[in-house]
Tab-separated table of C-alpha atoms in Angstrom:
chain	number	residue	atom	x	y	z
A	1	MET	CA	49.582	171.726	82.982
A	2	ARG	CA	52.706	171.537	85.654
A	3	ARG	CA	49.634	169.781	88.329
A	4	ILE	CA	49.007	166.770	85.473
A	5	LEU	CA	52.808	166.311	84.308
A	6	SER	CA	54.136	165.674	87.987
A	7	ILE	CA	51.001	162.616	87.611
A	8	MET	CA	51.586	161.433	84.486
A	9	LEU	CA	56.242	161.320	86.029
A	10	ILE	CA	54.626	159.552	88.670
A	11	LEU	CA	52.147	157.194	87.310
A	12	LEU	CA	55.083	156.566	85.207
A	13	LEU	CA	57.410	155.408	87.762
A	14	LEU	CA	55.060	152.997	89.175
A	15	SER	CA	54.662	151.091	85.611
A	16	ALA	CA	58.210	150.805	85.624
A	17	CYS	CA	58.879	149.413	89.448
A	18	GLY	CA	56.124	147.303	89.677
A	19	ALA	CA	52.389	147.020	91.682
A	20	PRO	CA	52.789	147.429	95.325
A	21	ALA	CA	51.930	144.169	97.381
A	22	PRO	CA	48.523	143.976	98.735
A	23	ALA	CA	47.009	146.063	101.401
A	24	GLY	CA	48.021	143.515	104.807
A	25	GLU	CA	49.955	140.753	102.586
A	26	PRO	CA	54.795	140.178	103.009
A	27	PRO	CA	55.829	141.096	99.867
A	28	ALA	CA	57.181	137.324	97.959
A	29	GLU	CA	59.387	135.989	98.755
A	30	PRO	CA	62.761	135.748	95.997
A	31	LYS	CA	63.106	131.862	94.808
A	32	ALA	CA	66.707	130.320	95.596
A	33	PRO	CA	68.057	128.713	93.244
A	34	GLU	CA	67.248	124.802	92.722
A	35	THR	CA	69.697	122.903	93.953
A	36	PRO	CA	70.308	120.093	91.082
A	37	ALA	CA	69.485	116.479	93.058
A	38	GLU	CA	73.107	114.624	94.488
A	39	PRO	CA	73.663	111.830	92.395
A	40	ALA	CA	72.635	108.450	94.941
A	41	PRO	CA	75.763	106.516	95.569
A	42	PRO	CA	77.139	103.091	93.913
A	43	PRO	CA	75.064	99.935	94.391
A	44	GLU	CA	77.759	98.170	97.179
A	45	PRO	CA	78.943	95.614	95.151
A	46	GLU	CA	77.922	91.937	96.035
A	47	PRO	CA	79.982	89.133	97.386
A	48	VAL	CA	80.930	86.527	94.517
A	49	PRO	CA	77.997	83.592	94.223
A	50	TYR	CA	80.927	80.589	95.893
A	51	GLU	CA	80.252	76.767	95.490
A	52	ILE	CA	81.536	74.365	96.979
A	53	GLY	CA	81.254	70.607	96.136
A	54	ASP	CA	81.805	67.492	97.550
A	55	PRO	CA	84.520	64.448	96.280
A	56	THR	CA	82.841	61.858	97.375
A	57	VAL	CA	80.082	61.909	95.197
A	58	GLU	CA	80.570	60.797	92.052
A	59	ARG	CA	79.994	62.865	88.952
A	60	GLU	CA	79.536	62.230	85.494
A	61	GLY	CA	83.387	61.859	83.844
A	62	TYR	CA	84.762	62.157	87.233
A	63	VAL	CA	86.925	58.762	87.804
A	64	PRO	CA	86.867	56.926	91.589
A	65	TRP	CA	90.616	58.104	94.101
A	66	ASN	CA	92.154	55.183	96.005
A	67	GLY	CA	95.080	56.493	96.418
A	68	ARG	CA	96.943	58.251	98.778
A	69	VAL	CA	95.764	61.526	99.348
A	70	GLU	CA	98.511	64.475	100.009
A	71	HIS	CA	99.454	66.896	102.160
A	72	LEU	CA	101.412	69.763	102.820
A	73	PHE	CA	101.685	72.106	105.379
A	74	PHE	CA	102.157	75.671	105.937
A	75	HIS	CA	103.503	78.096	108.803
A	76	PRO	CA	102.388	82.356	107.802
A	77	VAL	CA	104.556	82.894	104.444
A	78	ILE	CA	107.435	85.635	104.955
A	79	ALA	CA	105.884	89.672	103.112
A	80	TYR	CA	109.068	91.224	103.161
A	81	PRO	CA	112.677	88.736	103.795
A	82	GLU	CA	114.626	92.135	103.983
A	83	LEU	CA	112.733	92.180	107.666
A	84	ALA	CA	112.760	88.338	108.365
A	85	PHE	CA	116.213	87.687	107.243
A	86	ASP	CA	117.797	91.237	108.998
A	87	GLY	CA	120.341	88.578	111.013
A	88	ASP	CA	118.580	89.232	114.715
A	89	SER	CA	117.564	86.433	117.209
A	90	GLN	CA	114.881	85.386	114.905
A	91	ALA	CA	115.920	84.339	111.295
A	92	ASN	CA	117.511	81.542	111.608
A	93	GLY	CA	114.171	80.049	112.608
A	94	LEU	CA	112.398	81.927	110.310
A	95	ASP	CA	114.783	80.758	107.417
A	96	ASP	CA	113.975	76.921	109.115
A	97	PHE	CA	110.413	76.806	109.586
A	98	MET	CA	108.965	78.936	106.062
A	99	VAL	CA	109.107	80.193	102.805
A	100	THR	CA	108.910	83.271	101.201
A	101	VAL	CA	105.965	85.445	99.641
A	102	ASN	CA	107.819	84.748	96.383
A	103	GLU	CA	107.901	80.438	96.892
A	104	TYR	CA	105.221	80.094	97.652
A	105	ASN	CA	104.052	81.804	94.414
A	106	LYS	CA	106.001	79.033	92.628
A	107	ILE	CA	105.077	76.217	95.396
A	108	LEU	CA	101.270	76.868	94.074
A	109	GLN	CA	101.830	77.025	90.652
A	110	SER	CA	104.199	73.653	90.665
A	111	VAL	CA	101.815	71.513	92.390
A	112	TYR	CA	98.919	73.073	89.799
A	113	ASP	CA	101.376	72.655	87.121
A	114	LYS	CA	102.179	68.658	87.909
A	115	GLY	CA	97.967	68.116	88.307
A	116	TYR	CA	97.312	67.717	92.160
A	117	VAL	CA	93.693	69.557	92.784
A	118	LEU	CA	92.910	70.183	96.086
A	119	VAL	CA	90.284	68.378	98.758
A	120	ASP	CA	89.041	69.860	101.849
A	121	ILE	CA	90.611	67.187	104.357
A	122	ASN	CA	86.901	66.934	105.962
A	123	SER	CA	86.091	64.474	103.164
A	124	VAL	CA	89.279	62.448	102.818
A	125	TRP	CA	87.385	60.129	105.802
A	126	SER	CA	84.324	59.768	107.533
A	127	GLU	CA	82.754	58.780	111.062
A	128	TYR	CA	80.124	55.272	110.544
A	129	ASN	CA	78.112	52.780	112.967
A	130	ASP	CA	79.894	49.755	112.304
A	131	ASN	CA	76.904	47.104	114.597
A	132	GLY	CA	76.835	50.181	116.886
A	133	ILE	CA	81.297	51.186	117.418
A	134	GLN	CA	82.205	54.612	116.185
A	135	ARG	CA	84.966	54.355	113.402
A	136	MET	CA	86.386	56.445	110.507
A	137	LYS	CA	87.158	54.883	107.146
A	138	VAL	CA	88.579	56.342	104.262
A	139	ASN	CA	86.680	57.902	101.541
A	140	THR	CA	86.347	57.323	97.956
A	141	LEU	CA	86.792	60.863	96.561
A	142	TYR	CA	85.551	61.637	93.090
A	143	LEU	CA	88.819	63.545	90.344
A	144	PRO	CA	88.622	64.884	87.028
A	145	GLU	CA	90.631	62.606	85.028
A	146	GLY	CA	94.636	62.595	85.378
A	147	LYS	CA	94.189	64.551	88.718
A	148	LYS	CA	95.036	63.808	92.268
A	149	PRO	CA	94.336	65.360	95.686
A	150	LEU	CA	95.980	67.639	97.823
A	151	VAL	CA	95.126	68.973	101.139
A	152	LEU	CA	96.719	71.850	102.414
A	153	SER	CA	96.956	72.919	105.737
A	154	PHE	CA	98.166	76.442	106.848
A	155	ASP	CA	99.387	75.916	110.992
A	156	ASP	CA	99.305	78.953	113.312
A	157	THR	CA	97.998	81.823	111.437
A	158	ASN	CA	97.551	83.867	114.822
A	159	TYR	CA	99.573	86.709	113.679
A	160	TYR	CA	102.076	86.551	116.518
A	161	PRO	CA	103.876	89.489	117.547
A	162	TYR	CA	107.018	88.171	116.632
A	163	MET	CA	105.562	87.915	113.517
A	164	LEU	CA	104.232	91.276	112.824
A	165	GLU	CA	108.288	92.543	113.204
A	166	ASN	CA	109.554	90.374	111.153
A	167	GLY	CA	108.278	90.925	108.080
A	168	LEU	CA	104.672	88.472	108.034
A	169	THR	CA	100.888	90.674	107.712
A	170	TYR	CA	99.579	91.734	110.822
A	171	LYS	CA	96.042	90.643	110.199
A	172	LEU	CA	93.360	89.021	107.771
A	173	ILE	CA	90.431	91.814	106.771
A	174	ILE	CA	87.921	92.028	103.533
A	175	GLY	CA	88.904	94.427	101.690
A	176	ASP	CA	87.230	97.159	99.576
A	177	ASP	CA	86.504	94.625	97.281
A	178	LEU	CA	84.519	92.019	99.920
A	179	LYS	CA	87.366	89.124	99.743
A	180	ILE	CA	89.373	88.079	102.487
A	181	ALA	CA	93.260	90.570	101.737
A	182	SER	CA	95.521	91.152	104.475
A	183	TRP	CA	96.164	94.604	106.365
A	184	GLY	CA	100.021	95.354	107.966
A	185	LYS	CA	102.896	97.368	107.190
A	186	ASP	CA	105.629	97.515	104.605
A	187	PRO	CA	109.445	98.047	105.740
A	188	GLN	CA	109.439	101.646	105.675
A	189	GLY	CA	106.154	101.580	107.903
A	190	ASN	CA	103.286	102.369	105.539
A	191	GLU	CA	100.243	100.318	106.031
A	192	VAL	CA	99.438	97.994	102.728
A	193	VAL	CA	96.177	95.748	102.663
A	194	SER	CA	97.177	93.598	99.606
A	195	ARG	CA	95.966	90.581	98.097
A	196	ASP	CA	99.327	89.316	97.217
A	197	LEU	CA	101.882	89.122	100.530
A	198	ASP	CA	99.986	86.750	103.012
A	199	ALA	CA	99.322	82.650	102.542
A	200	ILE	CA	94.908	83.040	102.213
A	201	PRO	CA	94.414	85.610	99.903
A	202	ILE	CA	97.130	84.816	97.919
A	203	LEU	CA	95.399	80.999	97.466
A	204	ASP	CA	92.049	83.265	97.134
A	205	LYS	CA	93.566	84.760	93.922
A	206	PHE	CA	95.189	81.359	92.725
A	207	VAL	CA	91.881	79.486	92.294
A	208	GLU	CA	89.733	82.334	91.038
A	209	GLU	CA	92.002	82.561	88.525
A	210	HIS	CA	93.157	78.357	87.832
A	211	PRO	CA	89.816	77.327	89.473
A	212	ASP	CA	90.295	73.681	88.020
A	213	PHE	CA	92.783	74.027	90.607
A	214	SER	CA	90.222	73.563	93.170
A	215	PRO	CA	87.251	71.831	90.628
A	216	PHE	CA	84.776	71.163	94.362
A	217	GLY	CA	85.513	74.999	95.935
A	218	ALA	CA	87.950	73.711	99.015
A	219	LYS	CA	90.821	76.252	99.916
A	220	GLY	CA	92.721	74.393	103.026
A	221	CYS	CA	92.713	74.243	107.037
A	222	LEU	CA	94.235	76.890	109.342
A	223	SER	CA	94.802	75.348	112.700
A	224	LEU	CA	94.592	77.971	114.878
A	225	THR	CA	96.396	78.732	119.040
A	226	GLY	CA	94.530	80.814	120.607
A	227	TYR	CA	97.212	82.337	122.989
A	228	GLU	CA	97.470	85.472	121.224
A	229	GLY	CA	94.038	85.089	119.573
A	230	ILE	CA	93.066	84.057	116.118
A	231	LEU	CA	93.543	86.148	112.478
A	232	GLY	CA	95.241	88.932	113.615
A	233	TYR	CA	92.313	90.040	115.903
A	234	ARG	CA	93.279	89.847	120.213
A	235	THR	CA	90.506	87.514	121.454
A	236	GLN	CA	91.552	85.831	124.130
A	237	THR	CA	92.070	86.122	127.303
A	238	ASP	CA	95.200	86.624	130.184
A	239	THR	CA	94.861	84.542	133.311
A	240	LYS	CA	97.932	86.350	135.015
A	241	GLU	CA	96.209	89.887	135.524
A	242	TRP	CA	91.954	91.537	133.669
A	243	ASP	CA	90.148	93.840	134.228
A	244	ASP	CA	86.462	94.709	132.741
A	245	ALA	CA	89.053	97.297	130.057
A	246	LYS	CA	90.520	94.388	128.738
A	247	GLU	CA	87.613	92.052	128.052
A	248	ALA	CA	85.272	94.651	126.390
A	249	ASN	CA	87.924	95.195	124.495
A	250	ARG	CA	88.127	91.739	123.742
A	251	GLN	CA	84.709	91.565	122.879
A	252	LYS	CA	85.150	94.284	119.825
A	253	GLU	CA	87.760	91.806	118.427
A	254	ARG	CA	85.813	89.664	118.286
A	255	GLU	CA	83.205	91.212	117.189
A	256	ALA	CA	85.957	92.358	114.299
A	257	VAL	CA	86.519	88.628	113.404
A	258	LYS	CA	83.313	87.213	113.321
A	259	PRO	CA	82.530	87.831	109.584
A	260	ILE	CA	86.095	86.991	108.644
A	261	ILE	CA	85.345	83.582	109.662
A	262	GLU	CA	81.805	83.888	107.820
A	263	GLU	CA	84.129	84.975	104.979
A	264	LEU	CA	86.441	82.572	105.215
A	265	ARG	CA	84.114	79.586	105.215
A	266	ARG	CA	81.838	80.463	102.423
A	267	THR	CA	85.135	79.981	100.036
A	268	GLY	CA	86.268	76.678	101.411
A	269	TRP	CA	88.684	77.202	104.156
A	270	THR	CA	87.382	75.268	107.167
A	271	PHE	CA	89.375	75.398	110.922
A	272	GLY	CA	91.554	72.808	113.562
A	273	SER	CA	92.940	72.787	116.100
A	274	HIS	CA	96.658	73.983	117.212
A	275	THR	CA	95.986	74.317	121.211
A	276	TRP	CA	95.420	77.350	122.729
A	277	GLY	CA	98.646	77.322	124.022
A	278	HIS	CA	100.640	75.575	121.742
A	279	ILE	CA	101.409	72.823	123.902
A	280	ARG	CA	103.272	69.928	123.953
A	281	LEU	CA	100.779	67.068	123.310
A	282	GLY	CA	103.167	64.202	124.679
A	283	SER	CA	103.674	65.609	128.093
A	284	GLY	CA	101.647	62.846	130.042
A	285	ASN	CA	100.824	66.533	132.549
A	286	MET	CA	96.860	65.807	131.872
A	287	THR	CA	95.833	68.478	134.596
A	288	LYS	CA	97.436	71.289	131.318
A	289	ILE	CA	95.870	69.352	128.377
A	290	GLU	CA	92.528	69.424	129.561
A	291	ALA	CA	92.197	72.514	130.211
A	292	ASP	CA	94.509	73.922	127.355
A	293	THR	CA	91.164	72.078	125.566
A	294	GLN	CA	88.728	73.236	127.187
A	295	ARG	CA	89.977	76.934	126.545
A	296	TRP	CA	90.405	76.533	122.924
A	297	LEU	CA	87.087	75.806	122.796
A	298	ASP	CA	85.621	78.064	125.314
A	299	GLU	CA	87.777	80.991	122.976
A	300	VAL	CA	89.087	79.396	119.665
A	301	GLY	CA	86.190	76.837	119.254
A	302	SER	CA	83.376	79.311	120.014
A	303	LEU	CA	84.390	81.829	116.962
A	304	VAL	CA	85.245	79.127	114.222
A	305	GLY	CA	83.121	75.549	115.738
A	306	GLU	CA	82.937	73.359	115.273
A	307	THR	CA	85.734	70.844	113.973
A	308	ALA	CA	87.073	67.172	114.222
A	309	ILE	CA	91.816	68.060	113.161
A	310	LEU	CA	93.437	68.059	115.703
A	311	PHE	CA	97.757	69.283	113.947
A	312	TYR	CA	99.947	68.540	116.936
A	313	PRO	CA	102.136	71.609	118.476
A	314	HIS	CA	105.925	70.612	117.078
A	315	GLY	CA	104.209	67.836	115.792
A	316	GLU	CA	104.283	65.536	119.104
A	317	ARG	CA	102.495	62.806	119.316
A	318	PRO	CA	99.981	62.173	122.709
A	319	ASP	CA	101.006	60.102	125.134
A	320	GLY	CA	105.125	59.737	123.066
A	321	ASN	CA	103.313	57.175	120.386
A	322	ASP	CA	99.719	57.347	118.455
A	323	TRP	CA	100.601	54.543	116.326
A	324	THR	CA	100.324	51.669	118.911
A	325	ASN	CA	99.031	53.221	122.122
A	326	THR	CA	96.036	54.912	122.757
A	327	GLY	CA	97.010	56.737	125.991
A	328	PRO	CA	94.753	59.040	128.098
A	329	ALA	CA	95.733	62.119	126.573
A	330	PHE	CA	94.259	61.021	122.866
A	331	GLN	CA	91.103	59.149	124.385
A	332	TYR	CA	90.457	62.946	126.031
A	333	LEU	CA	90.893	64.385	123.006
A	334	GLN	CA	88.683	61.847	120.981
A	335	GLU	CA	85.882	62.084	123.276
A	336	LYS	CA	85.905	66.394	122.882
A	337	GLY	CA	85.264	65.311	119.122
A	338	PHE	CA	88.321	64.992	116.915
A	339	ARG	CA	88.603	61.675	114.501
A	340	VAL	CA	91.835	63.287	112.691
A	341	PHE	CA	95.246	64.036	114.152
A	342	CYS	CA	97.858	65.387	112.314
A	343	SER	CA	101.820	65.686	113.476
A	344	VAL	CA	104.772	65.969	110.989
A	345	GLY	CA	106.627	63.988	108.762
A	346	ILE	CA	108.256	62.411	105.937
A	347	GLU	CA	105.555	61.576	103.765
A	348	SER	CA	101.841	62.288	103.528
A	349	PHE	CA	101.072	58.754	106.525
A	350	SER	CA	98.146	57.711	107.368
A	351	ALA	CA	96.133	54.917	109.243
A	352	ILE	CA	92.539	54.143	110.513
A	353	LYS	CA	93.227	53.398	114.889
A	354	GLY	CA	90.799	49.850	115.362
A	355	ASP	CA	90.891	50.402	118.921
A	356	ILE	CA	89.216	53.888	119.195
A	357	CYS	CA	87.053	56.072	116.569
A	358	ALA	CA	90.272	58.087	114.711
A	359	VAL	CA	92.541	59.132	111.614
A	360	ILE	CA	96.530	59.295	112.693
A	361	CYS	CA	98.255	60.997	110.062
A	362	ASP	CA	101.712	62.677	108.366
A	363	ARG	CA	102.332	66.121	106.414
A	364	LEU	CA	105.042	66.950	105.045
A	365	HIS	CA	105.998	70.927	105.218
A	366	PRO	CA	107.386	72.454	102.531
A	367	ASP	CA	110.091	75.392	104.023
A	368	GLY	CA	113.439	76.448	104.187
A	369	THR	CA	114.862	72.810	106.010
A	370	THR	CA	113.306	71.065	103.474
A	371	LEU	CA	114.368	73.576	100.307
A	372	ARG	CA	117.707	73.672	101.686
A	373	HIS	CA	118.365	69.613	102.537
A	374	SER	CA	115.430	67.719	100.874
A	375	ARG	CA	114.957	68.635	97.180
A	376	ASP	CA	114.642	64.876	96.558
A	377	ARG	CA	111.712	64.002	98.352
A	378	TYR	CA	109.518	67.105	97.658
A	379	LEU	CA	110.344	66.575	93.640
A	380	GLN	CA	106.442	65.204	93.412
A	381	PHE	CA	105.791	68.581	93.826
A	382	TYR	CA	108.381	70.895	93.062
A	383	ASP	CA	111.841	71.160	92.569
A	384	ALA	CA	113.505	72.894	95.227
A	385	LYS	CA	116.297	74.507	93.040
A	386	ASP	CA	113.309	75.869	90.766
A	387	ILE	CA	112.225	77.534	94.124
A	388	MET	CA	113.775	78.870	96.685
A	389	ASP	CA	115.065	82.779	97.261
A	390	ILE	CA	118.481	81.824	98.008
A	391	ASP	CA	120.073	84.966	97.720
A	392	VAL	CA	117.506	86.487	100.162
A	393	ARG	CA	117.619	83.803	102.518
A	394	PRO	CA	120.343	83.504	105.481
A	395	GLN	CA	123.497	82.104	103.776
A	396	ARG	CA	123.585	78.342	105.131
A	397	GLU	CA	123.774	75.556	103.612
A	398	ILE	CA	121.661	74.063	101.117
A	399	SER	CA	122.753	69.431	101.028
A	400	TRP	CA	121.977	70.124	96.794
A	401	GLU	CA	124.094	72.469	96.328
A	402	LYS	CA	126.474	69.968	96.529
A	403	ASP	CA	125.250	67.217	94.328
């Protein structure tokens, strides 16, 4: 009887524990809990489509403009006045030749309010064949009724080292939203990515908010030297010393700037030469002018593409006087492909050369000098009394305060 009870107890235990695995097979592995699938990453943003039109084409509702095309140019704008106007050796120069972000914003708003619309400098004139002779002509522009054409250009958009130390942004980048932005550092040394501190993304944003300011998609022409690279990227060579490591870094910088150039071009920006070394074209030194021009074409033109626009450094005209004289420097530069030669003056003057296929023109310059001393000349665009940041600029003479 005891034996029978023992057998029954063993059978009960076996049924409670489960049957053993069949002979020759390993015990089944316990199943791991299923890991939930990770959500798919959000799709990369696509660039916003951008349309660029031709203002020389007739459109319904647009009217021909055959008057003067105004031209304003800026240097890079001051993001942090407390760094620019800190009393050091650069302060007065920055005060003379630049505007602050706040002043720039107000100038854009003023020219918009006064009925100006942006046009590309390349659309104002064109080259044509006149019985076997190449000449330039003024194009008829077709604008929305009541609007006036305005060209903007921006000199020295290279982000030189002295600018980085004096309250300007460091370089252009493409932000997370795939739009052009600036990268730099604030007065406390913090890195800042912004579309509100640099002339180029500020204008991009303004056009986004006021698309009728640029009915053809034009923005401005960037006037580039090459001796400190372009757009904040150190793409230049150095004739004094060079090695493989420096060349490797230069090539890395060249690759890094290419998407910036592509996006600028896609969204209405164009490029012009300011010479490679910011040289004086009136010097008569043809050896220097030729070497500098070739270097610009090799180091800058190879990145931004061909351009017919040349902006004179220091506003200095080739051969001393390109109005009545077509000297060897002017002829050489024209032979290298330049057709529109821009200086600086007291009005948006332009003239077609009769003896060579070229246009010469002057630009007006909103900056500290003209804000202080040329109020009347700029009233068609803005009133310096409403624009100037007197409180943040050096305390220097202002002519119109005596009025």
